[in-house]
C-alpha cells in the first residue's frame, strides 16, 4: 500500500542519493526513532525520514537497524528530541549518537539471536490468535448448547 510517485518525482527525489538494498530509513520527525532496512530498491523517501547507509566493513545493515530500534538508542534519541508541535531530532544530533559496534562476527551472532527471538514472538502471536479463536468458538458452542441448538 505504499504511495507511488511519478518517474520524474522519483528522479528528482533520488538525484542526490538513490536508496539501495540494506540502507536504513530512519524517522527523524513525527514517529521519531523508528528504523527500517530497505529490502528492495527503487524507493524514494519522504521528508520526515533520513537515509542512513552503513559502512559495511564495520557494521551490518540488519544489526544497524536493530540497534537503532533498541531501548538504549531510543533513550539517547528521546533525550535529544526537540519538542515542537511534532517531535523531531536534528541530523546533526543523529550524527552524534553513540552506536555500539562490536566485531562483524559478534554482529552476525546478535542478529541471528534477535531474529530467532522475533520468529518465536511471531509464532507466539499466532498461537495466541488461534487460542482466542478457540475460546470464541467454545463460547459459541456452549451458548448454542444452552439454547438447545446443537
Tab-separated table of C-alpha atoms in Angstrom:
chain	number	residue	atom	x	y	z
A	1	UNK	CA	0.000	0.000	0.000
A	2	UNK	CA	2.953	2.324	-0.483
A	3	UNK	CA	2.260	5.655	-2.103
A	4	UNK	CA	3.622	5.990	-5.617
A	5	UNK	CA	5.308	8.958	-7.243
A	6	UNK	CA	5.799	9.776	-10.881
A	7	UNK	CA	9.066	8.837	-12.554
A	8	UNK	CA	10.097	12.489	-12.726
A	9	UNK	CA	9.428	12.936	-8.977
A	10	UNK	CA	11.400	9.750	-8.301
A	11	UNK	CA	14.371	11.026	-10.334
A	12	UNK	CA	14.176	14.400	-8.607
A	13	UNK	CA	13.984	12.904	-5.081
A	14	UNK	CA	16.810	10.435	-5.706
A	15	UNK	CA	19.071	12.902	-7.517
A	16	UNK	CA	21.490	13.322	-4.599
A	17	UNK	CA	21.369	9.748	-3.282
A	18	UNK	CA	19.450	6.751	-4.536
A	19	UNK	CA	18.480	4.358	-1.726
A	20	UNK	CA	19.826	0.839	-2.151
A	21	UNK	CA	19.113	-2.512	-0.529
A	22	UNK	CA	20.475	-2.542	3.015
A	23	UNK	CA	20.123	1.202	3.583
A	24	UNK	CA	18.307	2.267	6.720
A	25	UNK	CA	15.290	4.556	6.669
A	26	UNK	CA	15.088	6.423	9.967
A	27	UNK	CA	12.163	8.558	11.139
A	28	UNK	CA	13.522	11.826	12.434
A	29	UNK	CA	10.233	13.659	12.769
A	30	UNK	CA	6.799	12.576	13.957
A	31	UNK	CA	7.305	8.933	14.932
A	32	UNK	CA	10.921	9.643	15.822
A	33	UNK	CA	13.248	6.742	16.407
A	34	UNK	CA	11.765	4.074	14.129
A	35	UNK	CA	14.265	2.462	11.785
A	36	UNK	CA	13.719	0.008	8.960
A	37	UNK	CA	16.005	-1.601	6.441
A	38	UNK	CA	15.342	-1.274	2.711
A	39	UNK	CA	14.896	-4.757	1.279
A	40	UNK	CA	14.496	-3.801	-2.355
A	41	UNK	CA	15.491	-0.846	-4.466
A	42	UNK	CA	13.515	1.757	-6.405
A	43	UNK	CA	12.149	3.689	-3.493
A	44	UNK	CA	12.361	7.341	-2.598
A	45	UNK	CA	11.998	8.875	0.795
A	46	UNK	CA	9.504	11.237	2.336
A	47	UNK	CA	10.565	14.455	4.014
A	48	UNK	CA	10.362	13.275	7.637
A	49	UNK	CA	12.862	10.470	7.256
A	50	UNK	CA	16.574	10.268	6.706
A	51	UNK	CA	18.609	7.688	4.820
A	52	UNK	CA	21.444	6.049	6.738
A	53	UNK	CA	23.983	3.916	4.892
A	54	UNK	CA	26.119	1.567	6.971
A	55	UNK	CA	29.832	1.246	6.318
A	56	UNK	CA	29.544	-2.497	5.618
A	57	UNK	CA	33.190	-3.044	6.514
A	58	UNK	CA	32.313	-2.030	10.075
A	59	UNK	CA	28.590	-2.587	10.632
A	60	UNK	CA	25.983	-4.941	9.181
A	61	UNK	CA	22.816	-3.197	7.943
A	62	UNK	CA	20.495	-5.589	9.839
A	63	UNK	CA	22.476	-5.062	13.032
A	64	UNK	CA	22.400	-1.289	12.486
A	65	UNK	CA	18.596	-1.280	12.113
A	66	UNK	CA	18.159	-3.474	15.196
A	67	UNK	CA	20.442	-1.254	17.278
A	68	UNK	CA	18.650	1.906	16.146
A	69	UNK	CA	15.358	0.359	17.321
A	70	UNK	CA	16.819	-0.764	20.652
A	71	UNK	CA	15.815	0.759	24.011
A	72	UNK	CA	19.384	2.019	24.552
A	73	UNK	CA	19.354	4.021	21.315
A	74	UNK	CA	15.783	5.228	21.845
A	75	UNK	CA	16.831	6.587	25.240
A	76	UNK	CA	19.660	8.550	23.570
A	77	UNK	CA	17.343	9.804	20.850
A	78	UNK	CA	14.499	10.852	23.122
A	79	UNK	CA	16.848	12.746	25.402
A	80	UNK	CA	17.806	14.876	22.364
A	81	UNK	CA	14.397	15.459	20.769
A	82	UNK	CA	13.220	18.989	20.028
A	83	UNK	CA	9.663	19.294	21.236
A	84	UNK	CA	7.650	21.474	18.926
A	85	UNK	CA	4.228	20.679	17.511
A	86	UNK	CA	5.805	17.494	16.190
A	87	UNK	CA	8.759	15.777	17.908
A	88	UNK	CA	11.918	15.775	15.815
A	89	UNK	CA	15.621	15.084	16.008
A	90	UNK	CA	18.150	17.088	14.009
A	91	UNK	CA	20.527	15.329	11.637
A	92	UNK	CA	23.492	16.856	13.464
A	93	UNK	CA	22.264	15.284	16.706
A	94	UNK	CA	21.753	11.944	14.947
A	95	UNK	CA	25.386	12.006	13.855
A	96	UNK	CA	26.467	12.364	17.487
A	97	UNK	CA	24.616	9.286	18.779
A	98	UNK	CA	26.824	6.560	20.207
A	99	UNK	CA	26.181	3.289	18.375
A	100	UNK	CA	27.737	0.144	19.884
A	101	UNK	CA	29.767	-1.575	17.149
A	102	UNK	CA	31.189	-4.981	18.097
A	103	UNK	CA	33.092	-7.128	15.586
A	104	UNK	CA	31.254	-8.241	12.440
A	105	UNK	CA	31.196	-11.815	13.784
A	106	UNK	CA	29.526	-10.649	17.000
A	107	UNK	CA	27.063	-8.571	14.985
A	108	UNK	CA	26.116	-11.637	12.910
A	109	UNK	CA	25.603	-13.627	16.100
A	110	UNK	CA	23.477	-10.878	17.678
A	111	UNK	CA	21.339	-10.579	14.525
A	112	UNK	CA	20.860	-14.369	14.452
A	113	UNK	CA	19.736	-14.434	18.103
A	114	UNK	CA	17.377	-11.481	17.727
A	115	UNK	CA	15.860	-12.868	14.516
A	116	UNK	CA	15.198	-16.212	16.242
A	117	UNK	CA	13.579	-14.388	19.180
A	118	UNK	CA	11.440	-12.333	16.804
A	119	UNK	CA	10.415	-15.505	14.971
A	120	UNK	CA	9.489	-17.096	18.309
A	121	UNK	CA	7.488	-13.974	19.197
A	122	UNK	CA	5.625	-14.137	15.876
A	123	UNK	CA	4.847	-17.828	16.407
A	124	UNK	CA	3.593	-16.985	19.906
A	125	UNK	CA	1.293	-14.313	18.482
A	126	UNK	CA	-0.105	-16.842	16.021
A	127	UNK	CA	-0.626	-19.328	18.860
A	128	UNK	CA	-2.494	-16.770	20.992
A	129	UNK	CA	-4.539	-15.742	17.995
A	130	UNK	CA	-5.592	-19.381	17.448
A	131	UNK	CA	-6.211	-19.731	21.189
A	132	UNK	CA	-8.532	-16.701	21.130
A	133	UNK	CA	-10.429	-18.118	18.143
A	134	UNK	CA	-10.846	-21.421	20.001
A	135	UNK	CA	-12.110	-19.603	23.123
A	136	UNK	CA	-14.645	-17.730	20.998
A	137	UNK	CA	-15.674	-20.963	19.290
A	138	UNK	CA	-16.023	-22.727	22.645
A	139	UNK	CA	-18.203	-19.886	23.972
A	140	UNK	CA	-20.337	-20.030	20.842
A	141	UNK	CA	-20.782	-23.802	21.133
A	142	UNK	CA	-21.697	-23.527	24.821
A	143	UNK	CA	-24.161	-20.737	24.057
A	144	UNK	CA	-25.835	-22.856	21.382
A	145	UNK	CA	-25.835	-25.905	23.665
A	146	UNK	CA	-27.618	-23.986	26.430
A	147	UNK	CA	-30.198	-22.770	23.941
A	148	UNK	CA	-30.740	-26.309	22.656
A	149	UNK	CA	-29.479	-25.529	19.148
A	150	UNK	CA	-26.936	-28.365	18.998
